[in-house]
Amino acid sequence: MPATCLATATPVLAQDAPGTTTKDSYRFVIVPKVVHPWFDKVNDGAQMAAEALEAQTGADIEITYSAPQSADVIQQNQIIESSIATRPDGIAVDLLDPEGNRASLEDAQYQEIPLTLFDSVPPEGMDIPYIGSDFCEQAKIASRRLVELLDEEGQVAIMMGVPSAPNHAIRAECHREVFAEYPNIEVVAEGIDNDDIQVAQQQAAAIMQANPELDGWVASDAAGPVGIGQAIVEAGKQGEVQLVGLDNLNEMLDLIRDGVADSSSASQPELQGYWSVMLLWQQATGAPVPSFIDTGNAFLTKDNVDG
């Protein structure tokens, strides 16, 4: 008799199967880069996921949302470490600095606390599931639209966000790659706003004053285009300086409706919060999870900004 026929089938017990570990309650921690309206939308998505899981499983799901007051990796690591000490069922983080965050992430992994990254990519060599859009594609949608508006000729500027943040750095580099394809497009300035609308406004105003022939702007973070738009209005340069924004903050949508900005290339923060919680919950149940979930990008104009 073949050996395969001698084997006695062993029934798989429910508690042994991947994804079948259950609890009566779960607590997940969401740690964004900074206090910011974009991350409020992430939190909205996380709360939506918690409600869905409660309805489907009957378990109590608690979301703890804890944001650094400024884009400071030391503050962010303190929040992550404090969260680890409370033994949550999972932590989702938007990294400020992959190398600066590495030790805290390794500590969570050592203590077997599930991790998910959103709006970011993992530090090199670390295996952490992550959620986000294609950051380079998102940037290139915006910079190519600006080139089109300028008929492939003119002076442009880039707002870089937090330069150490992976998603902001990727977008800034991809803007540069697009502009480098056009010999008559010149990048005359790059600002740093650290994901702060007021700083973005100040940076944009100073750059436009120093470059009176500037024709257009793109940004690498959600705060950047809002501040740029405010600076354009204050300088009375609507229609003279083109702006293609990033993301879908309410202020950004108003800039499109008012004609200050042409359009925006937007990631979907609510989906990133929603799937962050879902991935953490799946890990907590012992289920295998994908290494990456792409939530996609949307191109918003005056024609579709109101849905």
mmCIF file of C-alpha atoms in Angstrom:
data_model
loop_
_atom_site.group_PDB
_atom_site.id
_atom_site.type_symbol
_atom_site.label_atom_id
_atom_site.label_comp_id
_atom_site.label_asym_id
_atom_site.label_seq_id
_atom_site.Cartn_x
_atom_site.Cartn_y
_atom_site.Cartn_z
ATOM 1 C CA MET A 1 0.000 0.000 0.000
ATOM 2 C CA PRO A 2 1.417 3.407 -0.889
ATOM 3 C CA ALA A 3 2.731 5.385 2.049
ATOM 4 C CA THR A 4 0.260 8.124 1.307
ATOM 5 C CA CYS A 5 -2.561 5.712 2.060
ATOM 6 C CA LEU A 6 -1.107 4.756 5.453
ATOM 7 C CA ALA A 7 -1.197 8.312 6.757
ATOM 8 C CA THR A 8 -4.071 8.938 9.103
ATOM 9 C CA ALA A 9 -5.737 12.278 8.505
ATOM 10 C CA THR A 10 -5.442 14.545 11.541
ATOM 11 C CA PRO A 11 -8.391 16.877 11.895
ATOM 12 C CA VAL A 12 -7.396 20.542 12.116
ATOM 13 C CA LEU A 13 -8.738 21.973 15.334
ATOM 14 C CA ALA A 14 -10.383 25.341 14.950
ATOM 15 C CA GLN A 15 -8.063 26.939 17.459
ATOM 16 C CA ASP A 16 -5.060 25.739 15.448
ATOM 17 C CA ALA A 17 -6.132 27.174 12.102
ATOM 18 C CA PRO A 18 -4.704 30.521 10.976
ATOM 19 C CA GLY A 19 -6.974 33.415 11.809
ATOM 20 C CA THR A 20 -9.130 31.581 14.343
ATOM 21 C CA THR A 21 -7.724 32.956 17.593
ATOM 22 C CA THR A 22 -10.468 34.989 19.234
ATOM 23 C CA LYS A 23 -10.776 37.463 22.108
ATOM 24 C CA ASP A 24 -13.649 39.336 23.688
ATOM 25 C CA SER A 25 -11.917 42.692 23.240
ATOM 26 C CA TYR A 26 -9.114 44.280 21.249
ATOM 27 C CA ARG A 27 -7.293 47.584 21.593
ATOM 28 C CA PHE A 28 -5.375 49.049 18.667
ATOM 29 C CA VAL A 29 -3.146 52.155 18.736
ATOM 30 C CA ILE A 30 -2.871 54.599 15.803
ATOM 31 C CA VAL A 31 0.256 56.811 15.795
ATOM 32 C CA PRO A 32 0.332 59.437 12.995
ATOM 33 C CA LYS A 33 3.218 61.738 12.078
ATOM 34 C CA VAL A 34 1.746 64.817 13.757
ATOM 35 C CA VAL A 35 -1.498 66.549 14.761
ATOM 36 C CA HIS A 36 -2.969 67.248 11.342
ATOM 37 C CA PRO A 37 -6.371 67.217 9.571
ATOM 38 C CA TRP A 38 -5.177 64.529 7.129
ATOM 39 C CA PHE A 39 -4.659 62.168 10.048
ATOM 40 C CA ASP A 40 -8.106 63.007 11.418
ATOM 41 C CA LYS A 41 -9.397 61.326 8.264
ATOM 42 C CA VAL A 42 -7.150 58.322 9.006
ATOM 43 C CA ASN A 43 -8.713 58.151 12.469
ATOM 44 C CA ASP A 44 -12.201 58.346 10.938
ATOM 45 C CA GLY A 45 -11.343 55.286 8.863
ATOM 46 C CA ALA A 46 -9.942 53.463 11.902
ATOM 47 C CA GLN A 47 -13.142 54.125 13.857
ATOM 48 C CA MET A 48 -15.168 52.878 10.900
ATOM 49 C CA ALA A 49 -13.215 49.610 10.927
ATOM 50 C CA ALA A 50 -13.730 49.250 14.683
ATOM 51 C CA GLU A 51 -17.489 49.610 14.268
ATOM 52 C CA ALA A 52 -17.478 47.054 11.459
ATOM 53 C CA LEU A 53 -15.501 44.516 13.498
ATOM 54 C CA GLU A 54 -17.745 44.976 16.517
ATOM 55 C CA ALA A 55 -20.805 44.406 14.354
ATOM 56 C CA GLN A 56 -19.357 41.325 12.689
ATOM 57 C CA THR A 57 -17.621 39.651 15.653
ATOM 58 C CA GLY A 58 -19.350 40.942 18.779
ATOM 59 C CA ALA A 59 -15.960 41.787 20.314
ATOM 60 C CA ASP A 60 -15.269 45.179 21.877
ATOM 61 C CA ILE A 61 -12.843 47.145 19.669
ATOM 62 C CA GLU A 62 -11.068 50.183 21.102
ATOM 63 C CA ILE A 63 -9.006 52.612 19.003
ATOM 64 C CA THR A 64 -6.417 54.721 20.820
ATOM 65 C CA TYR A 65 -5.341 57.628 18.593
ATOM 66 C CA SER A 66 -2.187 59.355 19.828
ATOM 67 C CA ALA A 67 -0.453 62.033 17.719
ATOM 68 C CA PRO A 68 2.834 63.926 18.302
ATOM 69 C CA GLN A 69 2.255 67.668 18.688
ATOM 70 C CA SER A 70 5.033 68.337 16.148
ATOM 71 C CA ALA A 71 6.741 66.276 13.454
ATOM 72 C CA ASP A 72 9.432 65.132 15.905
ATOM 73 C CA VAL A 73 10.665 61.533 15.720
ATOM 74 C CA ILE A 74 11.683 61.568 19.407
ATOM 75 C CA GLN A 75 8.132 62.471 20.415
ATOM 76 C CA GLN A 76 6.751 59.836 18.069
ATOM 77 C CA ASN A 77 9.043 57.143 19.481
ATOM 78 C CA GLN A 78 7.995 58.078 23.006
ATOM 79 C CA ILE A 79 4.365 57.497 22.016
ATOM 80 C CA ILE A 80 5.236 54.137 20.416
ATOM 81 C CA GLU A 81 7.232 53.025 23.469
ATOM 82 C CA SER A 82 4.479 54.124 25.862
ATOM 83 C CA SER A 83 1.985 52.207 23.751
ATOM 84 C CA ILE A 84 4.127 49.050 23.809
ATOM 85 C CA ALA A 85 4.181 49.223 27.611
ATOM 86 C CA THR A 86 0.376 48.988 27.684
ATOM 87 C CA ARG A 87 0.437 45.726 25.652
ATOM 88 C CA PRO A 88 -2.100 46.660 22.942
ATOM 89 C CA ASP A 89 -3.276 44.150 20.346
ATOM 90 C CA GLY A 90 -1.527 46.114 17.620
ATOM 91 C CA ILE A 91 0.089 49.439 16.709
ATOM 92 C CA ALA A 92 -0.207 51.282 13.380
ATOM 93 C CA VAL A 93 2.408 53.980 12.669
ATOM 94 C CA ASP A 94 3.067 56.581 9.967
ATOM 95 C CA LEU A 95 6.856 56.853 10.136
ATOM 96 C CA LEU A 96 8.621 60.182 10.490
ATOM 97 C CA ASP A 97 12.091 58.715 9.998
ATOM 98 C CA PRO A 98 12.664 55.017 9.127
ATOM 99 C CA GLU A 99 16.057 54.848 10.823
ATOM 100 C CA GLY A 100 14.994 57.036 13.723
ATOM 101 C CA ASN A 101 11.917 54.840 14.283
ATOM 102 C CA ARG A 102 13.715 51.504 13.814
ATOM 103 C CA ALA A 103 14.564 50.760 17.470
ATOM 104 C CA SER A 104 10.983 51.339 18.635
ATOM 105 C CA LEU A 105 9.599 49.162 15.850
ATOM 106 C CA GLU A 106 12.090 46.409 16.676
ATOM 107 C CA ASP A 107 11.038 46.623 20.334
ATOM 108 C CA ALA A 108 7.394 46.074 19.347
ATOM 109 C CA GLN A 109 8.340 43.094 17.195
ATOM 110 C CA TYR A 110 10.501 41.633 19.993
ATOM 111 C CA GLN A 111 7.488 41.849 22.293
ATOM 112 C CA GLU A 112 5.324 40.219 19.591
ATOM 113 C CA ILE A 113 2.951 43.156 19.257
ATOM 114 C CA PRO A 114 1.471 43.244 15.744
ATOM 115 C CA LEU A 115 2.562 46.242 13.649
ATOM 116 C CA THR A 116 1.229 47.919 10.539
ATOM 117 C CA LEU A 117 2.625 50.985 8.788
ATOM 118 C CA PHE A 118 0.357 53.378 6.906
ATOM 119 C CA ASP A 119 1.212 56.165 4.469
ATOM 120 C CA SER A 120 4.778 54.910 4.659
ATOM 121 C CA VAL A 121 7.165 52.150 3.642
ATOM 122 C CA PRO A 122 9.046 49.927 6.144
ATOM 123 C CA PRO A 123 12.629 50.626 7.180
ATOM 124 C CA GLU A 124 15.084 48.707 5.010
ATOM 125 C CA GLY A 125 15.238 45.040 5.975
ATOM 126 C CA MET A 126 12.190 45.106 8.279
ATOM 127 C CA ASP A 127 9.219 42.887 7.465
ATOM 128 C CA ILE A 128 6.169 44.967 8.432
ATOM 129 C CA PRO A 129 2.876 45.039 6.493
ATOM 130 C CA TYR A 130 2.165 48.507 5.110
ATOM 131 C CA ILE A 131 -0.699 50.414 3.553
ATOM 132 C CA GLY A 132 -0.680 53.374 1.236
ATOM 133 C CA SER A 133 -0.894 54.525 -2.321
ATOM 134 C CA ASP A 134 1.912 54.527 -4.882
ATOM 135 C CA PHE A 135 3.577 57.704 -3.598
ATOM 136 C CA CYS A 136 5.682 58.184 -6.742
ATOM 137 C CA GLU A 137 2.672 57.791 -9.004
ATOM 138 C CA GLN A 138 0.727 60.253 -6.846
ATOM 139 C CA ALA A 139 3.475 62.866 -7.203
ATOM 140 C CA LYS A 140 3.915 62.302 -10.920
ATOM 141 C CA ILE A 141 0.206 62.795 -11.546
ATOM 142 C CA ALA A 142 0.549 66.259 -9.985
ATOM 143 C CA SER A 143 3.832 67.308 -11.589
ATOM 144 C CA ARG A 144 2.776 66.123 -15.043
ATOM 145 C CA ARG A 145 -0.457 68.084 -14.703
ATOM 146 C CA LEU A 146 1.549 71.197 -13.801
ATOM 147 C CA VAL A 147 3.818 70.707 -16.826
ATOM 148 C CA GLU A 148 0.704 70.441 -18.991
ATOM 149 C CA LEU A 149 -0.754 73.657 -17.541
ATOM 150 C CA LEU A 150 2.526 75.475 -18.271
ATOM 151 C CA ASP A 151 2.803 74.143 -21.846
ATOM 152 C CA GLU A 152 6.105 72.494 -20.836
ATOM 153 C CA GLU A 153 7.840 75.784 -20.099
ATOM 154 C CA GLY A 154 8.460 77.888 -16.985
ATOM 155 C CA GLN A 155 9.793 78.158 -13.450
ATOM 156 C CA VAL A 156 8.434 75.780 -10.810
ATOM 157 C CA ALA A 157 8.912 75.106 -7.096
ATOM 158 C CA ILE A 158 8.474 72.019 -4.906
ATOM 159 C CA MET A 159 7.309 71.961 -1.265
ATOM 160 C CA MET A 160 9.010 68.940 0.306
ATOM 161 C CA GLY A 161 7.058 68.304 3.529
ATOM 162 C CA VAL A 162 9.175 66.433 6.133
ATOM 163 C CA PRO A 163 12.311 65.491 4.163
ATOM 164 C CA SER A 164 13.087 62.426 6.334
ATOM 165 C CA ALA A 165 9.576 60.968 5.958
ATOM 166 C CA PRO A 166 9.667 58.176 3.328
ATOM 167 C CA ASN A 167 6.465 59.142 1.522
ATOM 168 C CA HIS A 168 7.383 62.847 1.367
ATOM 169 C CA ALA A 169 10.923 62.088 0.177
ATOM 170 C CA ILE A 170 9.648 59.717 -2.538
ATOM 171 C CA ARG A 171 7.146 62.299 -3.804
ATOM 172 C CA ALA A 172 9.730 65.102 -3.895
ATOM 173 C CA GLU A 173 12.160 62.941 -5.877
ATOM 174 C CA CYS A 174 9.454 61.861 -8.309
ATOM 175 C CA HIS A 175 8.459 65.517 -8.891
ATOM 176 C CA ARG A 176 12.114 66.218 -9.760
ATOM 177 C CA GLU A 177 12.205 63.227 -12.154
ATOM 178 C CA VAL A 178 9.195 64.544 -14.072
ATOM 179 C CA PHE A 179 10.501 68.104 -14.315
ATOM 180 C CA ALA A 180 13.906 66.817 -15.475
ATOM 181 C CA GLU A 181 12.171 65.338 -18.540
ATOM 182 C CA TYR A 182 11.379 68.839 -19.825
ATOM 183 C CA PRO A 183 14.347 71.059 -20.800
ATOM 184 C CA ASN A 184 12.315 74.261 -20.546
ATOM 185 C CA ILE A 185 11.013 73.533 -17.044
ATOM 186 C CA GLU A 186 13.306 74.902 -14.315
ATOM 187 C CA VAL A 187 13.013 74.018 -10.617
ATOM 188 C CA VAL A 188 14.024 77.303 -8.974
ATOM 189 C CA ALA A 189 13.217 76.535 -5.305
ATOM 190 C CA GLU A 190 12.337 73.806 -2.809
ATOM 191 C CA GLY A 191 10.668 74.606 0.502
ATOM 192 C CA ILE A 192 10.394 72.561 3.711
ATOM 193 C CA ASP A 193 7.139 72.884 5.656
ATOM 194 C CA ASN A 194 7.393 69.888 8.052
ATOM 195 C CA ASP A 195 3.740 69.092 7.309
ATOM 196 C CA ASP A 196 2.565 72.369 8.853
ATOM 197 C CA ILE A 197 0.136 74.625 6.950
ATOM 198 C CA GLN A 198 1.377 77.858 8.538
ATOM 199 C CA VAL A 199 5.006 77.015 7.808
ATOM 200 C CA ALA A 200 4.043 76.107 4.236
ATOM 201 C CA GLN A 201 2.373 79.495 3.804
ATOM 202 C CA GLN A 202 5.454 81.291 5.133
ATOM 203 C CA GLN A 203 7.812 79.249 2.953
ATOM 204 C CA ALA A 204 5.664 79.754 -0.165
ATOM 205 C CA ALA A 205 5.388 83.510 0.394
ATOM 206 C CA ALA A 206 9.161 83.866 0.809
ATOM 207 C CA ILE A 207 9.895 81.723 -2.265
ATOM 208 C CA MET A 208 7.463 83.655 -4.460
ATOM 209 C CA GLN A 209 8.940 86.954 -3.281
ATOM 210 C CA ALA A 210 12.453 85.730 -4.098
ATOM 211 C CA ASN A 211 11.318 84.316 -7.469
ATOM 212 C CA PRO A 212 8.864 86.825 -9.000
ATOM 213 C CA GLU A 213 8.787 84.895 -12.310
ATOM 214 C CA LEU A 214 7.652 81.673 -10.640
ATOM 215 C CA ASP A 215 4.957 79.947 -12.693
ATOM 216 C CA GLY A 216 3.828 76.975 -10.645
ATOM 217 C CA TRP A 217 3.879 74.801 -7.529
ATOM 218 C CA VAL A 218 3.614 71.174 -6.510
ATOM 219 C CA ALA A 219 3.851 69.731 -2.986
ATOM 220 C CA SER A 220 4.921 66.494 -1.295
ATOM 221 C CA ASP A 221 2.588 66.549 1.715
ATOM 222 C CA ALA A 222 -1.012 67.430 2.535
ATOM 223 C CA ALA A 223 -0.206 70.650 4.422
ATOM 224 C CA GLY A 224 1.989 72.069 1.650
ATOM 225 C CA PRO A 225 -0.577 72.932 -1.018
ATOM 226 C CA VAL A 226 -2.961 74.493 1.513
ATOM 227 C CA GLY A 227 -0.237 76.862 2.710
ATOM 228 C CA ILE A 228 0.859 77.539 -0.869
ATOM 229 C CA GLY A 229 -2.703 78.371 -1.844
ATOM 230 C CA GLN A 230 -3.017 80.802 1.058
ATOM 231 C CA ALA A 231 0.239 82.480 -0.019
ATOM 232 C CA ILE A 232 -0.963 82.759 -3.630
ATOM 233 C CA VAL A 233 -4.176 84.459 -2.483
ATOM 234 C CA GLU A 234 -2.312 86.827 -0.131
ATOM 235 C CA ALA A 235 0.048 87.786 -2.987
ATOM 236 C CA GLY A 236 -2.890 88.289 -5.391
ATOM 237 C CA LYS A 237 -1.397 85.771 -7.822
ATOM 238 C CA GLN A 238 -4.456 83.601 -8.521
ATOM 239 C CA GLY A 239 -4.279 82.560 -12.168
ATOM 240 C CA GLU A 240 -0.727 83.889 -12.439
ATOM 241 C CA VAL A 241 0.913 81.114 -10.378
ATOM 242 C CA GLN A 242 -0.462 77.624 -11.009
ATOM 243 C CA LEU A 243 -0.932 75.147 -8.167
ATOM 244 C CA VAL A 244 -1.517 71.408 -8.451
ATOM 245 C CA GLY A 245 -2.103 70.130 -4.949
ATOM 246 C CA LEU A 246 -1.869 66.905 -3.018
ATOM 247 C CA ASP A 247 -4.488 65.009 -1.042
ATOM 248 C CA ASN A 248 -8.041 65.927 -0.091
ATOM 249 C CA LEU A 249 -8.105 68.148 3.003
ATOM 250 C CA ASN A 250 -11.212 70.323 3.099
ATOM 251 C CA GLU A 251 -9.047 73.423 2.636
ATOM 252 C CA MET A 252 -7.518 71.834 -0.480
ATOM 253 C CA LEU A 253 -10.947 71.129 -1.917
ATOM 254 C CA ASP A 254 -11.970 74.767 -1.269
ATOM 255 C CA LEU A 255 -8.866 75.971 -3.147
ATOM 256 C CA ILE A 256 -9.963 73.929 -6.168
ATOM 257 C CA ARG A 257 -13.570 75.186 -5.949
ATOM 258 C CA ASP A 258 -12.305 78.790 -5.705
ATOM 259 C CA GLY A 259 -9.973 78.376 -8.680
ATOM 260 C CA VAL A 260 -6.808 79.016 -6.671
ATOM 261 C CA ALA A 261 -5.626 75.455 -7.343
ATOM 262 C CA ASP A 262 -6.188 73.631 -10.614
ATOM 263 C CA SER A 263 -6.479 70.157 -9.119
ATOM 264 C CA SER A 264 -5.085 67.693 -6.589
ATOM 265 C CA SER A 265 -3.587 64.215 -6.660
ATOM 266 C CA ALA A 266 -5.101 62.603 -3.598
ATOM 267 C CA SER A 267 -4.408 59.505 -1.564
ATOM 268 C CA GLN A 268 -7.294 58.132 0.490
ATOM 269 C CA PRO A 269 -6.586 58.546 4.239
ATOM 270 C CA GLU A 270 -9.885 57.047 5.408
ATOM 271 C CA LEU A 271 -9.044 53.798 3.619
ATOM 272 C CA GLN A 272 -5.560 53.788 5.121
ATOM 273 C CA GLY A 273 -7.010 54.039 8.648
ATOM 274 C CA TYR A 274 -9.651 51.417 7.905
ATOM 275 C CA TRP A 275 -7.213 48.846 6.557
ATOM 276 C CA SER A 276 -4.642 49.585 9.259
ATOM 277 C CA VAL A 277 -7.106 48.332 11.871
ATOM 278 C CA MET A 278 -8.164 45.398 9.718
ATOM 279 C CA LEU A 279 -4.550 44.277 9.220
ATOM 280 C CA LEU A 280 -3.789 44.595 12.935
ATOM 281 C CA TRP A 281 -6.907 42.607 13.824
ATOM 282 C CA GLN A 282 -6.038 39.904 11.304
ATOM 283 C CA GLN A 283 -2.541 39.597 12.784
ATOM 284 C CA ALA A 284 -4.019 39.425 16.301
ATOM 285 C CA THR A 285 -6.165 36.470 15.193
ATOM 286 C CA GLY A 286 -3.140 34.666 13.777
ATOM 287 C CA ALA A 287 -4.142 35.167 10.158
ATOM 288 C CA PRO A 288 -1.561 35.624 7.395
ATOM 289 C CA VAL A 289 -1.608 39.160 5.952
ATOM 290 C CA PRO A 290 -0.363 40.718 2.715
ATOM 291 C CA SER A 291 2.871 42.704 2.796
ATOM 292 C CA PHE A 292 1.234 45.717 1.086
ATOM 293 C CA ILE A 293 -2.239 47.122 0.439
ATOM 294 C CA ASP A 294 -2.514 49.841 -2.211
ATOM 295 C CA THR A 295 -5.442 52.167 -1.492
ATOM 296 C CA GLY A 296 -4.969 54.035 -4.781
ATOM 297 C CA ASN A 297 -4.907 57.692 -5.823
ATOM 298 C CA ALA A 298 -7.675 59.977 -7.066
ATOM 299 C CA PHE A 299 -7.279 63.023 -9.332
ATOM 300 C CA LEU A 300 -9.569 65.804 -8.112
ATOM 301 C CA THR A 301 -10.617 68.752 -10.279
ATOM 302 C CA LYS A 302 -13.384 71.349 -10.166
ATOM 303 C CA ASP A 303 -15.523 68.885 -12.144
ATOM 304 C CA ASN A 304 -15.413 66.058 -9.601
ATOM 305 C CA VAL A 305 -14.379 67.682 -6.306
ATOM 306 C CA ASP A 306 -17.944 67.550 -5.003
ATOM 307 C CA GLY A 307 -18.325 63.912 -5.931
#
